[in-house]
Short mmCIF file of C-alpha atoms in Angstrom, two decimals:
data_model
loop_
_atom_site.label_atom_id
_atom_site.label_comp_id
_atom_site.label_asym_id
_atom_site.label_seq_id
_atom_site.Cartn_x
_atom_site.Cartn_y
_atom_site.Cartn_z
CA MET A 1 -21.61 -49.55 -37.18
CA THR A 2 -17.58 -47.40 -38.09
CA TYR A 3 -17.00 -43.77 -37.72
CA VAL A 4 -14.79 -42.33 -39.24
CA ASP A 5 -13.36 -39.03 -37.29
CA PRO A 6 -14.30 -36.04 -39.31
CA THR A 7 -10.89 -34.39 -39.41
CA SER A 8 -8.84 -38.30 -39.53
CA ARG A 9 -7.83 -40.67 -42.10
CA GLU A 10 -6.97 -42.82 -39.62
CA LEU A 11 -8.68 -46.28 -38.99
CA LEU A 12 -11.31 -46.23 -35.90
CA ALA A 13 -12.42 -49.11 -34.44
CA GLY A 14 -15.88 -50.73 -35.48
CA ASP A 15 -18.72 -53.78 -36.45
CA ASP A 16 -18.04 -53.25 -40.46
CA GLY A 17 -14.29 -52.74 -40.31
CA PRO A 18 -11.75 -50.01 -41.51
CA GLN A 19 -13.23 -47.20 -43.41
CA LYS A 20 -11.55 -44.55 -45.14
CA ALA A 21 -12.50 -40.56 -44.67
CA THR A 22 -14.53 -39.95 -47.34
CA PHE A 23 -14.55 -36.52 -49.64
CA ARG A 24 -16.58 -34.31 -46.95
CA ASP A 25 -14.34 -35.34 -44.23
CA VAL A 26 -11.35 -33.87 -45.86
CA VAL A 27 -12.82 -30.85 -47.50
CA MET A 28 -14.06 -30.14 -43.46
CA ALA A 29 -10.17 -31.01 -42.54
CA TYR A 30 -8.97 -28.83 -44.50
CA VAL A 31 -11.32 -26.13 -43.29
CA GLY A 32 -10.64 -27.20 -39.57
CA LEU A 33 -6.36 -26.19 -40.91
CA THR A 34 -8.00 -22.49 -41.59
CA LYS A 35 -8.93 -22.61 -37.78
CA PRO A 36 -12.41 -20.64 -38.72
CA ARG A 37 -13.12 -19.46 -34.77
CA VAL A 38 -10.11 -17.43 -35.00
CA ILE A 39 -11.27 -16.65 -38.53
CA GLU A 40 -14.55 -15.14 -37.08
CA LEU A 41 -13.01 -13.76 -34.32
CA LEU A 42 -10.47 -11.55 -36.37
CA LEU A 43 -13.30 -10.94 -38.96
CA LEU A 44 -15.02 -9.63 -35.99
CA THR A 45 -13.08 -6.46 -35.36
CA THR A 46 -12.28 -5.64 -39.09
CA VAL A 47 -15.89 -4.97 -40.40
CA PRO A 48 -17.08 -2.62 -37.35
CA VAL A 49 -13.84 -0.52 -38.09
CA MET A 50 -15.13 -0.25 -41.32
CA PHE A 51 -18.38 1.24 -40.43
CA PHE A 52 -16.24 3.80 -37.95
CA ALA A 53 -14.50 4.59 -40.89
CA ALA A 54 -16.67 5.07 -43.17
CA ARG A 55 -18.61 6.94 -40.55
CA GLY A 56 -22.02 4.75 -41.40
CA VAL A 57 -22.54 2.07 -43.09
CA PRO A 58 -19.73 1.51 -46.18
CA GLU A 59 -20.02 0.37 -49.38
CA LEU A 60 -21.32 -3.63 -49.44
CA GLY A 61 -18.62 -4.81 -52.74
CA LEU A 62 -15.86 -3.43 -50.56
CA VAL A 63 -16.73 -4.76 -47.58
CA ILE A 64 -17.27 -8.32 -49.27
CA TRP A 65 -13.81 -7.81 -50.85
CA THR A 66 -12.21 -7.39 -47.50
CA VAL A 67 -13.88 -9.66 -45.77
CA VAL A 68 -12.92 -12.73 -48.80
CA GLY A 69 -9.68 -11.22 -48.23
CA GLY A 70 -8.67 -11.13 -44.72
CA THR A 71 -10.64 -14.09 -44.21
CA PHE A 72 -8.04 -15.91 -46.81
CA SER A 73 -5.62 -14.33 -45.28
CA ALA A 74 -5.96 -15.46 -41.65
CA GLY A 75 -6.61 -18.85 -42.89
CA SER A 76 -3.35 -18.59 -44.70
CA ALA A 77 -1.42 -17.87 -42.00
CA SER A 78 -3.16 -20.83 -39.60
CA VAL A 79 -3.00 -23.76 -42.42
CA PHE A 80 1.39 -22.14 -41.58
CA ASN A 81 0.90 -22.65 -38.08
CA CYS A 82 -0.38 -26.22 -38.05
CA VAL A 83 2.44 -26.92 -40.51
CA TYR A 84 5.50 -26.02 -38.46
CA ASP A 85 3.42 -27.09 -34.83
CA ARG A 86 2.56 -30.61 -36.19
CA ASP A 87 5.11 -31.88 -33.70
CA ILE A 88 3.99 -30.42 -30.74
CA ASP A 89 0.52 -30.74 -32.06
CA GLU A 90 -0.08 -34.10 -31.83
CA GLN A 91 1.33 -34.82 -28.21
CA MET A 92 -1.08 -31.75 -26.96
CA ARG A 93 -4.64 -33.02 -26.17
CA ARG A 94 -6.58 -29.74 -27.00
CA THR A 95 -4.71 -30.35 -31.14
CA ARG A 96 -3.46 -33.71 -31.39
CA ARG A 97 -7.52 -34.33 -33.19
CA ARG A 98 -6.71 -31.52 -35.99
CA ALA A 99 -5.96 -32.95 -39.67
CA LEU A 100 -2.19 -32.57 -39.46
CA PRO A 101 -2.08 -35.03 -36.05
CA ARG A 102 -4.42 -37.15 -37.64
CA HIS A 103 -2.38 -37.86 -41.00
CA ILE A 104 -5.65 -36.41 -43.10
CA VAL A 105 -3.95 -34.30 -44.59
CA SER A 106 -0.59 -34.16 -45.84
CA PRO A 107 2.06 -31.64 -44.21
CA GLY A 108 3.07 -30.87 -48.15
CA ALA A 109 -0.57 -30.37 -49.53
CA ALA A 110 -1.37 -28.22 -46.42
CA LEU A 111 2.13 -26.69 -47.20
CA VAL A 112 0.42 -25.65 -51.13
CA PHE A 113 -2.89 -24.94 -49.29
CA GLY A 114 -1.52 -21.73 -47.36
CA VAL A 115 0.28 -20.73 -50.35
CA VAL A 116 -2.48 -20.43 -52.44
CA LEU A 117 -4.46 -18.88 -49.67
CA GLY A 118 -2.26 -15.93 -49.15
CA VAL A 119 -1.15 -15.32 -53.00
CA LEU A 120 -5.50 -15.43 -53.26
CA SER A 121 -5.37 -12.90 -50.38
CA THR A 122 -3.16 -10.70 -51.18
CA VAL A 123 -4.37 -10.56 -54.96
CA ILE A 124 -8.19 -9.83 -54.01
CA LEU A 125 -6.56 -6.78 -50.95
CA ALA A 126 -4.65 -5.30 -53.44
CA LEU A 127 -7.21 -5.23 -57.06
CA TRP A 128 -10.14 -4.73 -55.10
CA VAL A 129 -9.60 -3.08 -51.35
CA ASN A 130 -6.18 -1.81 -52.14
CA PRO A 131 -2.67 -2.30 -52.07
CA LEU A 132 -2.19 -0.79 -48.18
CA SER A 133 -4.43 -3.10 -46.90
CA ALA A 134 -3.16 -5.63 -49.23
CA VAL A 135 0.52 -4.99 -47.93
CA LEU A 136 -0.76 -5.19 -44.11
CA SER A 137 -2.41 -7.94 -44.27
CA VAL A 138 1.08 -9.81 -45.72
CA ALA A 139 2.81 -7.81 -43.04
CA ALA A 140 0.37 -9.72 -40.24
CA ASN A 141 0.06 -12.85 -41.95
CA ALA A 142 4.04 -12.41 -41.78
CA PHE A 143 4.87 -12.00 -38.15
CA TYR A 144 2.22 -14.37 -36.88
CA VAL A 145 4.17 -17.46 -38.62
CA PHE A 146 8.25 -15.73 -38.35
CA VAL A 147 7.94 -14.27 -35.20
CA TYR A 148 5.33 -16.07 -33.60
CA THR A 149 5.26 -19.33 -34.50
CA MET A 150 8.81 -19.92 -35.14
CA LEU A 151 10.85 -16.88 -33.00
CA LEU A 152 9.03 -16.94 -30.60
CA LYS A 153 6.13 -19.37 -29.78
CA ARG A 154 8.79 -22.12 -28.10
CA ARG A 155 11.66 -19.63 -26.46
CA THR A 156 10.13 -17.73 -24.44
CA THR A 157 6.60 -16.63 -21.69
CA GLN A 158 6.12 -13.09 -23.42
CA ASN A 159 5.70 -15.41 -26.54
CA ILE A 160 1.65 -14.42 -26.86
CA VAL A 161 2.54 -10.55 -26.12
CA TRP A 162 4.62 -9.69 -28.96
CA GLY A 163 3.31 -13.07 -30.86
CA GLY A 164 -0.43 -11.65 -30.80
CA ILE A 165 0.86 -8.24 -32.58
CA ALA A 166 -0.21 -10.55 -36.06
CA GLY A 167 -4.34 -11.01 -34.24
CA CYS A 168 -4.31 -6.28 -33.82
CA PHE A 169 -3.73 -6.19 -37.43
CA PRO A 170 -7.88 -6.26 -38.91
CA ALA A 171 -8.35 -3.39 -36.93
CA LEU A 172 -5.87 -1.00 -39.00
CA ILE A 173 -6.77 -3.33 -42.54
CA GLY A 174 -10.43 -2.40 -41.40
CA TRP A 175 -9.96 1.46 -41.41
CA THR A 176 -7.33 1.62 -44.83
CA ALA A 177 -9.49 -0.81 -46.40
CA VAL A 178 -12.19 2.49 -46.27
CA THR A 179 -9.60 5.61 -45.85
CA ASN A 180 -7.12 4.29 -47.52
CA GLU A 181 -4.91 5.55 -45.39
CA LEU A 182 -3.04 5.17 -41.29
CA SER A 183 -4.49 7.22 -38.04
CA TRP A 184 -4.58 7.09 -34.37
CA VAL A 185 -8.18 6.21 -34.16
CA PRO A 186 -7.45 2.33 -35.81
CA ILE A 187 -4.05 2.39 -33.94
CA VAL A 188 -5.93 2.18 -30.80
CA LEU A 189 -8.44 0.17 -31.55
CA PHE A 190 -4.47 -2.16 -32.64
CA ALA A 191 -3.97 -1.43 -28.60
CA VAL A 192 -6.90 -2.66 -27.20
CA VAL A 193 -6.99 -6.03 -28.68
CA PHE A 194 -2.99 -5.92 -27.97
CA PHE A 195 -3.27 -5.56 -23.87
CA TRP A 196 -7.03 -8.03 -24.47
CA THR A 197 -4.68 -10.98 -25.98
CA PRO A 198 -2.37 -11.43 -22.80
CA PRO A 199 -5.43 -12.05 -20.63
CA HIS A 200 -7.43 -14.18 -23.35
CA THR A 201 -4.75 -16.66 -23.78
CA TRP A 202 -3.37 -17.04 -20.23
CA ALA A 203 -6.58 -17.71 -19.49
CA LEU A 204 -6.58 -20.54 -22.15
CA ALA A 205 -3.00 -21.41 -21.23
CA LEU A 206 -4.24 -21.49 -17.66
CA ARG A 207 -6.77 -24.12 -18.63
CA TYR A 208 -4.18 -26.24 -20.73
CA ARG A 209 -0.97 -25.57 -18.97
CA GLU A 210 -0.10 -29.59 -18.30
CA ASP A 211 -0.18 -29.79 -22.48
CA TYR A 212 2.49 -26.95 -22.68
CA ALA A 213 4.76 -27.84 -20.21
CA GLN A 214 4.59 -31.83 -22.68
CA VAL A 215 5.87 -30.16 -25.38
CA ASP A 216 8.15 -27.49 -23.68
CA VAL A 217 6.50 -24.76 -24.89
CA PRO A 218 6.97 -21.93 -22.25
CA MET A 219 3.43 -20.05 -21.59
CA LEU A 220 3.37 -17.93 -18.20
CA PRO A 221 1.33 -20.76 -16.36
CA VAL A 222 3.92 -22.86 -17.72
CA VAL A 223 6.25 -21.63 -15.78
CA LYS A 224 5.19 -19.53 -13.45
CA SER A 225 2.65 -19.74 -10.22
CA ALA A 226 -1.49 -19.37 -11.80
CA ARG A 227 -1.48 -16.39 -8.66
CA VAL A 228 1.28 -14.65 -11.23
CA VAL A 229 -0.35 -14.84 -13.58
CA ALA A 230 -4.00 -13.83 -12.75
CA LEU A 231 -2.02 -10.70 -11.42
CA GLN A 232 -0.12 -10.29 -15.29
CA ILE A 233 -3.85 -10.67 -16.60
CA VAL A 234 -5.68 -8.42 -13.82
CA ILE A 235 -2.87 -5.61 -15.43
CA TYR A 236 -3.44 -6.11 -18.93
CA SER A 237 -6.94 -6.22 -17.98
CA TRP A 238 -6.89 -2.26 -16.25
CA VAL A 239 -4.51 -1.20 -19.40
CA MET A 240 -7.11 -2.85 -22.02
CA VAL A 241 -9.60 -0.69 -20.25
CA ALA A 242 -7.68 2.29 -20.20
CA THR A 243 -6.78 2.02 -23.73
CA SER A 244 -10.83 1.61 -24.79
CA LEU A 245 -11.73 4.22 -23.14
CA LEU A 246 -8.80 6.92 -25.35
CA LEU A 247 -11.25 6.21 -28.17
CA TRP A 248 -13.61 8.72 -27.56
CA PRO A 249 -11.50 11.47 -27.34
CA VAL A 250 -9.02 10.42 -30.10
CA ALA A 251 -12.22 9.48 -32.09
CA SER A 252 -15.23 11.99 -30.80
CA THR A 253 -17.94 9.62 -30.60
CA GLY A 254 -20.65 9.25 -28.79
CA LEU A 255 -21.73 7.90 -26.15
CA LEU A 256 -22.43 5.04 -26.76
CA TYR A 257 -19.40 3.77 -27.12
CA PRO A 258 -17.89 5.26 -23.77
CA VAL A 259 -20.47 3.95 -21.70
CA VAL A 260 -20.30 0.42 -23.17
CA ALA A 261 -17.02 0.33 -22.98
CA VAL A 262 -17.11 1.31 -19.60
CA VAL A 263 -19.76 -1.30 -18.62
CA LEU A 264 -17.91 -4.04 -20.60
CA GLY A 265 -14.36 -2.69 -18.58
CA ALA A 266 -16.08 -3.05 -15.39
CA VAL A 267 -17.35 -6.94 -16.24
CA PHE A 268 -13.82 -7.76 -17.57
CA LEU A 269 -12.31 -6.63 -14.98
CA VAL A 270 -14.58 -7.96 -12.26
CA GLN A 271 -13.71 -11.42 -13.49
CA ALA A 272 -10.12 -11.36 -13.97
CA HIS A 273 -9.91 -10.04 -9.77
CA GLY A 274 -12.34 -12.45 -9.67
CA LEU A 275 -9.47 -14.66 -10.82
CA HIS A 276 -6.67 -13.52 -8.87
CA ARG A 277 -8.30 -13.97 -5.96
CA ARG A 278 -9.79 -17.57 -6.82
CA ALA A 279 -5.78 -18.05 -7.53
CA LYS A 280 -4.79 -16.52 -4.13
CA THR A 281 -5.57 -19.92 -2.76
CA SER A 282 -5.47 -22.98 -4.94
CA ASP A 283 -3.31 -23.53 -8.21
CA GLU A 284 -6.75 -26.17 -9.24
CA LEU A 285 -8.26 -25.64 -12.39
CA SER A 286 -11.82 -26.37 -10.46
CA VAL A 287 -10.83 -23.42 -8.00
CA LEU A 288 -9.25 -21.56 -10.73
CA GLN A 289 -12.25 -22.23 -13.67
CA PRO A 290 -10.17 -19.57 -16.02
CA MET A 291 -12.51 -20.37 -18.88
CA ARG A 292 -14.98 -18.39 -17.48
CA LEU A 293 -12.50 -15.26 -17.62
CA PHE A 294 -11.85 -16.67 -21.33
CA HIS A 295 -15.39 -17.08 -22.95
CA SER A 296 -15.67 -13.54 -21.38
CA SER A 297 -13.21 -12.19 -23.21
CA ASN A 298 -14.66 -13.54 -26.52
CA LEU A 299 -17.48 -11.47 -25.20
CA TYR A 300 -16.02 -8.58 -24.20
CA LEU A 301 -14.33 -7.80 -27.51
CA SER A 302 -17.36 -9.13 -29.32
CA LEU A 303 -19.55 -6.46 -27.73
CA LEU A 304 -16.73 -3.14 -27.65
CA PHE A 305 -16.73 -3.70 -31.33
CA VAL A 306 -19.78 -4.36 -31.76
CA ALA A 307 -20.39 -0.72 -30.17
CA VAL A 308 -17.53 0.98 -32.37
CA ALA A 309 -19.84 0.08 -35.45
CA ILE A 310 -23.11 1.12 -33.90
CA ASP A 311 -21.45 4.46 -32.41
CA PRO A 312 -21.05 6.03 -35.91
CA LEU A 313 -24.71 5.18 -36.66
CA LEU A 314 -25.90 7.21 -34.17
CA HIS A 315 -23.69 9.58 -33.67
#
């Protein structure tokens, strides 16, 4: 029996000889180019902010169009990233099974796909949400592609610090989708995601630092010891938690949000300090266990923004 990798046209060993990828395999490869898990996280910071901006349940149609437009925009940026980074993706264990390294999708086809998604996103947001949200979406897309992917990623250890700004835009877009204007409230949430991104990404980069080193991408864990990286994670984590608490006075939230923010922040800080403590004794992954913090960071951001959505319903 022949097995076909769902992200590849390459031929795999089997008793019945070589077999090409099916139509479903190709469709799934295109979906994979958009990095659905990243999109899920971005939408999780968009929709709750819409609830908060509406001080209740926002209009369903508005939520749907914002989600569709945001999905296409984030997917477009991810596709462009995959096209540009296909050379290093082919060498890294974490990314070598993506569609482009496995040659199931050509770079030209992927580029067209990314452009189509970007255009559709802009049209949808401009016509069915509002022009301000569309402009912010285009800005986030451009920042991720041109500033992070093409300028920063391969040149500086601060790549994810400043490049991560693109991932903060959904908080602004969720707010402007409802209010058609900016204010300090979404800027605070923007800042929370900004300070959350380095601990989240550096924990993952610790796990895959050999991959990044192999392709000369100067992620902080590649050029600094685990102890230094862990200390930076602790610093950013404290600033992140402090920033999250600013929403209480700035937006006059109810008690639910600050209570949740304090509890989640305390748990996150325990994880960050735990990583730092382990990093003082060893650089070995088996000791560091950085993925514990990585998974905790996903849970932290998810639950914090769920609290953002629920708070106005109770306040």
